[in-house]
mmCIF file of C-alpha atoms and ligand atoms in Angstrom:
data_model
loop_
_atom_site.group_PDB
_atom_site.id
_atom_site.type_symbol
_atom_site.label_atom_id
_atom_site.label_comp_id
_atom_site.label_asym_id
_atom_site.label_seq_id
_atom_site.Cartn_x
_atom_site.Cartn_y
_atom_site.Cartn_z
ATOM 1 C CA MET A 851 3.423 1.031 -30.720
ATOM 2 C CA ASN A 852 2.932 4.331 -30.748
ATOM 3 C CA ALA A 853 4.762 7.110 -28.568
ATOM 4 C CA GLU A 854 8.112 5.720 -27.807
ATOM 5 C CA PRO A 855 7.476 3.721 -23.842
ATOM 6 C CA LEU A 856 11.306 3.566 -22.875
ATOM 7 C CA LYS A 857 12.359 6.622 -21.502
ATOM 8 C CA LYS A 858 15.585 8.666 -19.789
ATOM 9 C CA PHE A 859 15.987 9.950 -17.231
ATOM 10 C CA LYS A 860 17.995 13.298 -16.119
ATOM 11 C CA VAL A 861 20.877 11.811 -13.368
ATOM 12 C CA LEU A 862 21.618 14.173 -11.083
ATOM 13 C CA GLY A 863 23.854 14.361 -8.311
ATOM 14 C CA ASP A 864 27.990 15.975 -8.186
ATOM 15 C CA SER A 865 31.258 13.988 -7.551
ATOM 16 C CA ARG A 866 29.316 12.215 -4.699
ATOM 17 C CA GLY A 867 26.717 10.338 -6.418
ATOM 18 C CA GLN A 868 24.469 10.221 -8.891
ATOM 19 C CA LEU A 869 20.256 10.904 -8.079
ATOM 20 C CA ILE A 870 17.461 10.722 -9.945
ATOM 21 C CA ALA A 871 13.950 12.431 -9.827
ATOM 22 C CA LEU A 872 10.494 11.367 -11.323
ATOM 23 C CA GLU A 873 7.870 14.165 -10.954
ATOM 24 C CA GLU A 874 4.106 13.288 -11.571
ATOM 25 C CA ASN A 875 3.220 14.733 -15.485
ATOM 26 C CA LYS A 876 6.978 14.813 -16.081
ATOM 27 C CA GLU A 877 8.929 11.909 -15.912
ATOM 28 C CA ILE A 878 6.288 10.137 -14.441
ATOM 29 C CA PRO A 879 3.157 10.616 -17.518
ATOM 30 C CA PHE A 880 0.516 10.469 -15.617
ATOM 31 C CA ASN A 881 -0.203 11.378 -12.353
ATOM 32 C CA PHE A 882 0.434 8.990 -9.704
ATOM 33 C CA LYS A 883 -0.773 7.053 -6.568
ATOM 34 C CA ARG A 884 0.932 4.097 -6.098
ATOM 35 C CA ILE A 885 4.327 2.853 -5.855
ATOM 36 C CA PHE A 886 5.316 -1.293 -5.006
ATOM 37 C CA TYR A 887 8.487 -3.078 -5.243
ATOM 38 C CA ILE A 888 9.452 -6.885 -7.086
ATOM 39 C CA TYR A 889 12.103 -8.736 -5.872
ATOM 40 C CA GLY A 890 14.198 -11.756 -5.126
ATOM 41 C CA THR A 891 12.448 -13.800 -7.886
ATOM 42 C CA GLN A 892 13.952 -16.582 -8.642
ATOM 43 C CA ASN A 893 15.455 -17.632 -11.757
ATOM 44 C CA GLY A 894 13.474 -18.256 -15.210
ATOM 45 C CA VAL A 895 10.259 -17.382 -13.636
ATOM 46 C CA PRO A 896 8.079 -14.468 -15.646
ATOM 47 C CA ARG A 897 6.423 -11.827 -13.488
ATOM 48 C CA GLY A 898 3.166 -9.889 -14.294
ATOM 49 C CA GLN A 899 1.352 -11.456 -17.463
ATOM 50 C CA HIS A 900 -1.480 -9.308 -17.105
ATOM 51 C CA SER A 901 -3.012 -6.535 -17.982
ATOM 52 C CA HIS A 902 -5.168 -3.507 -16.988
ATOM 53 C CA TYR A 903 -8.188 -2.188 -17.957
ATOM 54 C CA LYS A 904 -7.579 1.032 -16.787
ATOM 55 C CA THR A 905 -4.180 1.515 -14.624
ATOM 56 C CA LYS A 906 -1.270 3.208 -16.007
ATOM 57 C CA GLN A 907 2.555 2.107 -15.207
ATOM 58 C CA LEU A 908 5.731 3.298 -15.204
ATOM 59 C CA LEU A 909 8.276 0.784 -14.425
ATOM 60 C CA VAL A 910 11.987 1.673 -13.318
ATOM 61 C CA CYS A 911 14.659 -1.617 -12.713
ATOM 62 C CA VAL A 912 16.348 0.205 -9.426
ATOM 63 C CA HIS A 913 18.583 -2.332 -9.103
ATOM 64 C CA GLY A 914 20.115 -5.216 -11.440
ATOM 65 C CA ARG A 915 18.088 -5.791 -14.561
ATOM 66 C CA CYS A 916 15.354 -7.348 -16.735
ATOM 67 C CA LYS A 917 13.775 -8.176 -19.789
ATOM 68 C CA VAL A 918 9.990 -6.104 -20.286
ATOM 69 C CA SER A 919 7.986 -7.546 -23.548
ATOM 70 C CA LEU A 920 5.217 -5.130 -24.063
ATOM 71 C CA ASP A 921 1.961 -6.561 -26.582
ATOM 72 C CA ASN A 922 -0.607 -4.124 -27.744
ATOM 73 C CA GLY A 923 -2.178 -7.415 -29.198
ATOM 74 C CA LYS A 924 -1.160 -7.193 -33.052
ATOM 75 C CA GLU A 925 2.726 -5.650 -31.988
ATOM 76 C CA LYS A 926 5.256 -7.215 -29.286
ATOM 77 C CA LYS A 927 8.189 -5.606 -28.133
ATOM 78 C CA ILE A 928 11.087 -6.520 -25.862
ATOM 79 C CA TYR A 929 12.761 -4.169 -23.708
ATOM 80 C CA SER A 930 15.747 -3.909 -21.459
ATOM 81 C CA LEU A 931 15.710 -2.565 -18.273
ATOM 82 C CA TYR A 932 20.006 -2.874 -16.986
ATOM 83 C CA LYS A 933 20.253 0.906 -15.192
ATOM 84 C CA PRO A 934 17.503 3.064 -13.123
ATOM 85 C CA GLU A 935 17.616 5.751 -15.728
ATOM 86 C CA LEU A 936 15.430 3.849 -17.630
ATOM 87 C CA GLY A 937 12.045 3.606 -17.440
ATOM 88 C CA LEU A 938 9.123 1.858 -19.402
ATOM 89 C CA PHE A 939 6.028 3.595 -19.305
ATOM 90 C CA GLN A 940 3.290 0.429 -19.691
ATOM 91 C CA ASP A 941 -0.056 1.910 -20.832
ATOM 92 C CA LYS A 942 -3.562 0.389 -19.899
ATOM 93 C CA LEU A 943 -4.664 -1.859 -22.400
ATOM 94 C CA ILE A 944 -0.778 -3.110 -23.031
ATOM 95 C CA TRP A 945 0.138 -6.951 -22.028
ATOM 96 C CA GLY A 946 3.009 -6.835 -20.394
ATOM 97 C CA GLU A 947 5.324 -9.339 -18.980
ATOM 98 C CA MET A 948 8.569 -9.215 -17.026
ATOM 99 C CA PHE A 949 11.366 -11.656 -17.221
ATOM 100 C CA ASP A 950 15.339 -12.814 -17.345
ATOM 101 C CA PHE A 951 15.195 -10.738 -14.029
ATOM 102 C CA SER A 952 18.723 -10.956 -11.901
ATOM 103 C CA SER A 953 18.994 -12.504 -8.722
ATOM 104 C CA ASP A 954 19.726 -8.760 -7.299
ATOM 105 C CA CYS A 955 16.778 -7.094 -9.558
ATOM 106 C CA VAL A 956 14.114 -4.572 -8.028
ATOM 107 C CA LEU A 957 11.314 -3.213 -9.923
ATOM 108 C CA MET A 958 10.173 0.063 -8.843
ATOM 109 C CA VAL A 959 6.459 0.295 -10.455
ATOM 110 C CA LEU A 960 4.792 3.773 -9.798
ATOM 111 C CA ALA A 961 1.007 3.590 -11.107
ATOM 112 C CA ASP A 962 -1.626 5.898 -11.833
ATOM 113 C CA ASP A 963 -3.767 4.562 -10.009
ATOM 114 C CA ILE A 964 -4.541 2.297 -5.940
ATOM 115 C CA TYR A 965 -4.335 -1.522 -6.336
ATOM 116 C CA ASN A 966 -8.167 -2.551 -7.250
ATOM 117 C CA GLU A 967 -7.739 -6.737 -8.842
ATOM 118 C CA SER A 968 -10.672 -5.758 -10.758
ATOM 119 C CA ASP A 969 -8.040 -3.950 -13.041
ATOM 120 C CA TYR A 970 -6.548 -6.680 -14.102
ATOM 121 C CA ILE A 971 -6.376 -9.036 -17.407
ATOM 122 C CA ARG A 972 -4.908 -11.977 -16.303
ATOM 123 C CA ASP A 973 -5.991 -13.718 -18.997
ATOM 124 C CA TYR A 974 -4.029 -13.668 -22.671
ATOM 125 C CA LYS A 975 -7.269 -14.504 -24.387
ATOM 126 C CA GLN A 976 -9.788 -12.158 -22.982
ATOM 127 C CA PHE A 977 -7.125 -9.211 -23.571
ATOM 128 C CA LEU A 978 -7.078 -9.997 -27.523
ATOM 129 C CA GLU A 979 -11.526 -9.529 -26.351
ATOM 130 C CA VAL A 980 -11.623 -6.712 -24.808
ATOM 131 C CA ILE A 981 -8.624 -4.814 -26.265
ATOM 132 C CA ASN A 982 -11.073 -5.229 -29.912
ATOM 133 C CA VAL A 983 -14.023 -3.893 -28.383
ATOM 134 C CA HIS A 984 -12.296 -0.733 -27.395
HETATM 135 C C1 T46 B 1304 3.698 -5.560 -12.786
HETATM 136 C C2 T46 B 1304 4.532 -6.113 -12.048
HETATM 137 C C3 T46 B 1304 5.722 -5.750 -12.605
HETATM 138 C C4 T46 B 1304 -1.515 -5.782 -3.867
HETATM 139 O O1 T46 B 1304 -1.993 -6.167 -2.903
HETATM 140 N N1 T46 B 1304 -1.330 -4.725 -4.093
HETATM 141 C C5 T46 B 1304 -0.141 -4.259 -5.709
HETATM 142 O O2 T46 B 1304 -0.290 -3.168 -5.580
HETATM 143 C C6 T46 B 1304 -0.019 -5.619 -6.242
HETATM 144 C C7 T46 B 1304 0.478 -4.403 -7.861
HETATM 145 C C8 T46 B 1304 -0.103 -6.646 -6.382
HETATM 146 N N2 T46 B 1304 -0.984 -6.456 -4.431
HETATM 147 C C9 T46 B 1304 -1.036 -7.892 -4.113
HETATM 148 C C10 T46 B 1304 -1.809 -8.940 -5.481
HETATM 149 C C11 T46 B 1304 -1.483 -10.683 -5.035
HETATM 150 O O3 T46 B 1304 -1.545 -10.866 -4.318
HETATM 151 O O4 T46 B 1304 0.063 -8.964 -4.160
HETATM 152 C C12 T46 B 1304 0.530 -10.096 -4.661
HETATM 153 C C13 T46 B 1304 0.629 -10.707 -5.959
HETATM 154 O O5 T46 B 1304 0.699 -9.799 -6.756
HETATM 155 P P1 T46 B 1304 0.754 -9.836 -9.043
HETATM 156 O O6 T46 B 1304 0.532 -11.414 -8.800
HETATM 157 O O7 T46 B 1304 -0.011 -8.579 -9.815
HETATM 158 O O8 T46 B 1304 2.216 -9.835 -9.014
HETATM 159 P P2 T46 B 1304 3.491 -9.225 -10.252
HETATM 160 O O9 T46 B 1304 4.658 -9.803 -10.066
HETATM 161 O O10 T46 B 1304 2.547 -11.176 -11.347
HETATM 162 O O11 T46 B 1304 2.608 -8.355 -10.995
HETATM 163 C C14 T46 B 1304 2.997 -7.104 -10.433
HETATM 164 C C15 T46 B 1304 2.073 -6.343 -10.679
HETATM 165 O O12 T46 B 1304 0.639 -6.794 -9.996
HETATM 166 C C16 T46 B 1304 1.795 -6.209 -11.972
HETATM 167 O O13 T46 B 1304 0.920 -4.064 -12.273
HETATM 168 O O14 T46 B 1304 3.607 -4.951 -13.581
HETATM 169 O O15 T46 B 1304 3.897 -6.408 -10.461
#
């Protein structure tokens, strides 16, 4: 991986409790167009297992915990998301897999584009072919 994809956000708030603010082009390292969250993942089931041609994502586990592997075709690293002040940047053309979800995990994903299935690469062999030509 080039730049460190795991970001630690500043925790605001006071004696009443905590608050984290994410702004585009600051904590979110792109212009932001979409948010979605996944939850209720069944025990032992992975999610993701794909890459995007263009879409960039920032993954934040706002409740519970999970692990994420990021793979650039040459190197694969595993990250633990276990508190809301951690954000993991998944660049375009990086294969991502989310796994080891706690039953209470809510994984929020911020993306720089609207949903478009044609931006997905869901076959790992095809992913390796695509990154070889970029
Ligand atoms: C990712 C992980 C964490 C939409 O209609 N709009 C959307 O914005 C998204 C993300 C999905 N969908 C539809 C497409 C499928 O019919 O929701 C269904 C489930 O999507 P998918 O199989 O891609 O779900 P996951 O959990 O494997 O992956 C999703 C994201 O696709 C992915 O980018 O990082 O969550």
